[in-house]
PDB file of C-alpha atoms in Angstrom:
ATOM      1  CA  MET A   1     -61.443 -14.882  29.060  1.00 72.00           C
ATOM      2  CA  LEU A   2     -58.588 -12.421  29.387  1.00 77.00           C
ATOM      3  CA  THR A   3     -55.975 -15.094  29.799  1.00 81.00           C
ATOM      4  CA  PRO A   4     -55.876 -18.654  28.463  1.00 80.00           C
ATOM      5  CA  THR A   5     -57.882 -21.192  30.402  1.00 83.00           C
ATOM      6  CA  LYS A   6     -58.777 -24.835  30.027  1.00 86.00           C
ATOM      7  CA  GLY A   7     -61.555 -23.816  27.625  1.00 82.00           C
ATOM      8  CA  ILE A   8     -59.869 -20.862  25.863  1.00 82.00           C
ATOM      9  CA  ALA A   9     -56.843 -21.482  23.631  1.00 80.00           C
ATOM     10  CA  PRO A  10     -53.834 -19.182  24.158  1.00 79.00           C
ATOM     11  CA  ASP A  11     -54.249 -17.599  20.701  1.00 81.00           C
ATOM     12  CA  ARG A  12     -57.890 -16.850  21.516  1.00 82.00           C
ATOM     13  CA  ALA A  13     -57.437 -15.223  24.958  1.00 87.00           C
ATOM     14  CA  LEU A  14     -58.431 -11.559  24.868  1.00 90.00           C
ATOM     15  CA  LEU A  15     -54.960 -10.348  25.835  1.00 89.00           C
ATOM     16  CA  ALA A  16     -53.504 -12.326  22.916  1.00 90.00           C
ATOM     17  CA  VAL A  17     -56.232 -11.073  20.576  1.00 92.00           C
ATOM     18  CA  GLY A  18     -55.506  -7.504  21.711  1.00 92.00           C
ATOM     19  CA  ALA A  19     -51.797  -7.982  21.012  1.00 92.00           C
ATOM     20  CA  GLN A  20     -52.617  -9.349  17.556  1.00 93.00           C
ATOM     21  CA  ILE A  21     -54.843  -6.339  16.886  1.00 94.00           C
ATOM     22  CA  LEU A  22     -52.033  -3.979  17.874  1.00 93.00           C
ATOM     23  CA  LEU A  23     -49.691  -5.779  15.478  1.00 91.00           C
ATOM     24  CA  ALA A  24     -52.214  -5.246  12.672  1.00 91.00           C
ATOM     25  CA  LEU A  25     -52.534  -1.523  13.494  1.00 92.00           C
ATOM     26  CA  ASP A  26     -49.322  -0.277  11.915  1.00 89.00           C
ATOM     27  CA  GLN A  27     -51.280   2.704  10.598  1.00 92.00           C
ATOM     28  CA  PRO A  28     -54.694   4.238  11.347  1.00 94.00           C
ATOM     29  CA  LEU A  29     -57.413   1.880  10.082  1.00 95.00           C
ATOM     30  CA  THR A  30     -61.181   1.684  10.150  1.00 96.00           C
ATOM     31  CA  VAL A  31     -62.668  -1.079  12.275  1.00 96.00           C
ATOM     32  CA  SER A  32     -63.489  -3.065   9.115  1.00 96.00           C
ATOM     33  CA  GLN A  33     -59.941  -2.701   7.777  1.00 96.00           C
ATOM     34  CA  ALA A  34     -58.494  -3.716  11.156  1.00 96.00           C
ATOM     35  CA  TRP A  35     -60.790  -6.770  11.220  1.00 96.00           C
ATOM     36  CA  ALA A  36     -59.676  -7.800   7.727  1.00 96.00           C
ATOM     37  CA  ARG A  37     -55.994  -7.375   8.580  1.00 95.00           C
ATOM     38  CA  PHE A  38     -56.467  -9.216  11.862  1.00 94.00           C
ATOM     39  CA  LYS A  39     -57.991 -12.219  10.064  1.00 94.00           C
ATOM     40  CA  GLU A  40     -55.239 -12.200   7.402  1.00 94.00           C
ATOM     41  CA  GLN A  41     -52.550 -12.017  10.059  1.00 92.00           C
ATOM     42  CA  ARG A  42     -54.051 -14.883  12.065  1.00 90.00           C
ATOM     43  CA  ALA A  43     -54.276 -17.061   8.952  1.00 92.00           C
ATOM     44  CA  ARG A  44     -50.694 -16.233   7.973  1.00 92.00           C
ATOM     45  CA  LEU A  45     -49.408 -17.067  11.480  1.00 89.00           C
ATOM     46  CA  GLY A  46     -51.349 -20.334  11.619  1.00 88.00           C
ATOM     47  CA  HIS A  47     -53.758 -19.377  14.407  1.00 84.00           C
ATOM     48  CA  HIS A  48     -56.732 -21.577  13.605  1.00 83.00           C
ATOM     49  CA  SER A  49     -58.832 -21.039  16.750  1.00 83.00           C
ATOM     50  CA  PRO A  50     -62.065 -19.305  15.745  1.00 87.00           C
ATOM     51  CA  VAL A  51     -62.289 -15.619  16.694  1.00 89.00           C
ATOM     52  CA  PRO A  52     -65.692 -14.144  15.815  1.00 93.00           C
ATOM     53  CA  PHE A  53     -66.155 -10.422  15.248  1.00 96.00           C
ATOM     54  CA  GLU A  54     -67.681 -10.044  18.732  1.00 95.00           C
ATOM     55  CA  TRP A  55     -64.489 -11.423  20.252  1.00 93.00           C
ATOM     56  CA  PHE A  56     -62.439  -8.999  18.117  1.00 95.00           C
ATOM     57  CA  VAL A  57     -64.546  -6.107  19.466  1.00 95.00           C
ATOM     58  CA  LEU A  58     -63.927  -7.308  23.034  1.00 94.00           C
ATOM     59  CA  GLY A  59     -60.211  -7.239  22.222  1.00 94.00           C
ATOM     60  CA  LEU A  60     -60.615  -3.639  21.037  1.00 95.00           C
ATOM     61  CA  ASP A  61     -62.471  -2.827  24.269  1.00 94.00           C
ATOM     62  CA  ILE A  62     -59.547  -4.187  26.288  1.00 93.00           C
ATOM     63  CA  LEU A  63     -57.074  -2.110  24.275  1.00 94.00           C
ATOM     64  CA  TYR A  64     -59.210   1.005  24.740  1.00 93.00           C
ATOM     65  CA  ALA A  65     -59.501   0.377  28.491  1.00 93.00           C
ATOM     66  CA  LEU A  66     -55.719  -0.004  28.689  1.00 91.00           C
ATOM     67  CA  GLY A  67     -55.267   3.264  26.777  1.00 93.00           C
ATOM     68  CA  THR A  68     -53.361   1.643  23.913  1.00 93.00           C
ATOM     69  CA  VAL A  69     -55.817   2.466  21.122  1.00 94.00           C
ATOM     70  CA  GLU A  70     -58.110   5.397  20.370  1.00 93.00           C
ATOM     71  CA  LEU A  71     -60.833   6.118  17.845  1.00 93.00           C
ATOM     72  CA  ARG A  72     -60.070   9.355  15.995  1.00 93.00           C
ATOM     73  CA  ARG A  73     -62.288  10.433  13.094  1.00 94.00           C
ATOM     74  CA  ASP A  74     -63.601   6.865  12.692  1.00 94.00           C
ATOM     75  CA  LEU A  75     -60.068   5.450  12.554  1.00 95.00           C
ATOM     76  CA  LEU A  76     -58.438   3.173  15.101  1.00 95.00           C
ATOM     77  CA  VAL A  77     -55.142   4.723  16.115  1.00 93.00           C
ATOM     78  CA  PRO A  78     -52.619   3.048  18.412  1.00 91.00           C
ATOM     79  CA  THR A  79     -51.376   5.420  21.094  1.00 90.00           C
ATOM     80  CA  ARG A  80     -47.692   5.765  21.699  1.00 74.00           C
ATOM     81  CA  SER A  81     -46.421   4.846  25.130  1.00 65.00           C
ATOM     82  CA  GLU A  82     -45.325   8.435  25.824  1.00 64.00           C
ATOM     83  CA  ASP A  83     -48.927   9.564  25.054  1.00 59.00           C
ATOM     84  CA  ALA A  84     -50.468   7.011  27.441  1.00 54.00           C
ATOM     85  CA  ALA A  85     -48.656   7.895  30.653  1.00 54.00           C
ATOM     86  CA  PRO A  86     -46.235  10.629  31.601  1.00 54.00           C
ATOM     87  CA  THR A  87     -42.827   9.470  32.708  1.00 54.00           C
ATOM     88  CA  LEU A  88     -41.214  10.625  35.911  1.00 57.00           C
ATOM     89  CA  ARG A  89     -37.666  11.890  35.542  1.00 55.00           C
TER      90      ARG A  89
END
């Protein structure tokens, strides 16, 4: 499910879906706007494997668990890497 398997195409694996969601989040968006951009982006890039909305939400869950996206005032906001983890210097 997270990674491609015999039954899950590489463009449909949750890590790939999460990466595609992050690419669509170039600015804060509502979940509906992010879903629309995600579908447009997949069509433009020629990813034809079906990704239902539930799968998209699982991709968002993965991103949230990894600390790469937050929900602020009903908007999905990608976190910057320096916000996610402090660096040791």
